[in-house]
């Protein structure tokens, strides 16, 4: 299976910024879709942002204008730049990849927005 490793989560005050990283064990050029989901305590996992072949992107309405997904194919890495963070952004963030008919998930990285 494809292995996905997230990093760079942490604690940040409201209005602050974080950049999450997801490193894949295989070329992300071969992935149909890569992206980020998040899950807060008591909530279901929800889509945050995706990037598809051709570098097309999609964002949840709640993060549009604040979050940016990007990719570095040479490093097999997808990033999520998060600006103007709000307490409601607090969640475990999961890296996601789809190749052919299979879905893959990382272990998750905690993001906590609090003063």
GROMACS .gro file of C-alpha atoms in nm:
model
  115
    1UNK     CA    1   0.000   0.000   0.000
    2UNK     CA    2   0.094   0.364  -0.041
    3UNK     CA    3   0.230   0.514   0.280
    4UNK     CA    4   0.145   0.873   0.372
    5UNK     CA    5   0.321   1.058   0.654
    6UNK     CA    6   0.187   1.390   0.781
    7UNK     CA    7   0.386   1.637   0.989
    8UNK     CA    8   0.412   1.998   1.106
    9UNK     CA    9   0.092   2.015   1.305
   10UNK     CA   10   0.096   2.190   1.639
   11UNK     CA   11  -0.048   2.454   1.869
   12UNK     CA   12  -0.112   2.800   1.727
   13UNK     CA   13  -0.307   3.105   1.854
   14UNK     CA   14  -0.615   3.231   1.668
   15UNK     CA   15  -0.513   3.427   1.360
   16UNK     CA   16  -0.188   3.235   1.327
   17UNK     CA   17  -0.057   3.012   1.051
   18UNK     CA   18   0.067   2.656   1.002
   19UNK     CA   19   0.195   2.459   0.705
   20UNK     CA   20   0.121   2.085   0.703
   21UNK     CA   21   0.328   1.841   0.500
   22UNK     CA   22   0.239   1.500   0.359
   23UNK     CA   23   0.515   1.282   0.215
   24UNK     CA   24   0.409   0.986   0.002
   25UNK     CA   25   0.607   0.665  -0.040
   26UNK     CA   26   0.537   0.665  -0.414
   27UNK     CA   27   0.527   0.929  -0.685
   28UNK     CA   28   0.234   1.164  -0.636
   29UNK     CA   29   0.232   1.210  -1.013
   30UNK     CA   30   0.071   0.863  -1.029
   31UNK     CA   31  -0.206   0.957  -0.785
   32UNK     CA   32  -0.546   1.049  -0.923
   33UNK     CA   33  -0.619   1.273  -0.625
   34UNK     CA   34  -0.439   1.391  -0.313
   35UNK     CA   35  -0.575   1.606  -0.037
   36UNK     CA   36  -0.649   1.679   0.324
   37UNK     CA   37  -0.938   1.584   0.550
   38UNK     CA   38  -0.993   1.670   0.914
   39UNK     CA   39  -1.183   1.526   1.208
   40UNK     CA   40  -1.268   1.714   1.526
   41UNK     CA   41  -1.378   1.537   1.847
   42UNK     CA   42  -1.737   1.421   1.815
   43UNK     CA   43  -1.752   1.502   1.443
   44UNK     CA   44  -1.722   1.299   1.127
   45UNK     CA   45  -1.424   1.331   0.898
   46UNK     CA   46  -1.472   1.612   0.647
   47UNK     CA   47  -1.303   1.727   0.330
   48UNK     CA   48  -1.070   2.026   0.363
   49UNK     CA   49  -0.891   2.049   0.028
   50UNK     CA   50  -0.794   1.832  -0.268
   51UNK     CA   51  -0.563   1.856  -0.565
   52UNK     CA   52  -0.623   1.643  -0.872
   53UNK     CA   53  -0.432   1.564  -1.189
   54UNK     CA   54  -0.353   1.884  -1.372
   55UNK     CA   55  -0.314   2.066  -1.038
   56UNK     CA   56  -0.684   2.148  -1.011
   57UNK     CA   57  -0.788   2.228  -0.655
   58UNK     CA   58  -1.103   2.212  -0.447
   59UNK     CA   59  -1.173   2.359  -0.103
   60UNK     CA   60  -1.438   2.333   0.162
   61UNK     CA   61  -1.640   2.654   0.189
   62UNK     CA   62  -1.525   2.700   0.549
   63UNK     CA   63  -1.157   2.732   0.449
   64UNK     CA   64  -1.175   2.913   0.114
   65UNK     CA   65  -0.953   3.220   0.112
   66UNK     CA   66  -0.759   3.098   0.417
   67UNK     CA   67  -0.610   2.760   0.320
   68UNK     CA   68  -0.400   2.671   0.016
   69UNK     CA   69  -0.310   2.321  -0.104
   70UNK     CA   70   0.003   2.277  -0.314
   71UNK     CA   71   0.230   1.998  -0.432
   72UNK     CA   72   0.597   1.934  -0.504
   73UNK     CA   73   0.614   1.633  -0.733
   74UNK     CA   74   0.994   1.608  -0.708
   75UNK     CA   75   0.964   1.562  -0.330
   76UNK     CA   76   0.648   1.347  -0.341
   77UNK     CA   77   0.499   1.601  -0.101
   78UNK     CA   78   0.166   1.779  -0.067
   79UNK     CA   79   0.131   2.084   0.156
   80UNK     CA   80  -0.155   2.260   0.326
   81UNK     CA   81  -0.084   2.623   0.410
   82UNK     CA   82  -0.331   2.739   0.674
   83UNK     CA   83  -0.365   3.110   0.747
   84UNK     CA   84  -0.600   3.311   0.969
   85UNK     CA   85  -0.665   3.004   1.180
   86UNK     CA   86  -0.979   2.987   1.393
   87UNK     CA   87  -1.058   2.774   1.699
   88UNK     CA   88  -1.307   2.576   1.488
   89UNK     CA   89  -1.015   2.462   1.271
   90UNK     CA   90  -0.895   2.250   1.563
   91UNK     CA   91  -0.890   1.887   1.449
   92UNK     CA   92  -0.675   1.595   1.348
   93UNK     CA   93  -0.574   1.651   0.986
   94UNK     CA   94  -0.534   1.347   0.760
   95UNK     CA   95  -0.350   1.321   0.432
   96UNK     CA   96  -0.544   1.137   0.160
   97UNK     CA   97  -0.450   0.979  -0.171
   98UNK     CA   98  -0.642   0.793  -0.438
   99UNK     CA   99  -0.477   0.572  -0.696
  100UNK     CA  100  -0.688   0.375  -0.940
  101UNK     CA  101  -0.975   0.236  -0.729
  102UNK     CA  102  -0.802   0.247  -0.391
  103UNK     CA  103  -0.796   0.508  -0.115
  104UNK     CA  104  -0.505   0.565   0.124
  105UNK     CA  105  -0.484   0.756   0.452
  106UNK     CA  106  -0.206   0.889   0.672
  107UNK     CA  107  -0.196   0.859   1.050
  108UNK     CA  108  -0.301   1.221   1.107
  109UNK     CA  109  -0.143   1.524   1.269
  110UNK     CA  110  -0.303   1.732   1.543
  111UNK     CA  111  -0.377   2.100   1.485
  112UNK     CA  112  -0.494   2.298   1.787
  113UNK     CA  113  -0.596   2.663   1.758
  114UNK     CA  114  -0.614   2.816   2.104
  115UNK     CA  115  -0.485   3.107   2.307
   0.00000   0.00000   0.00000
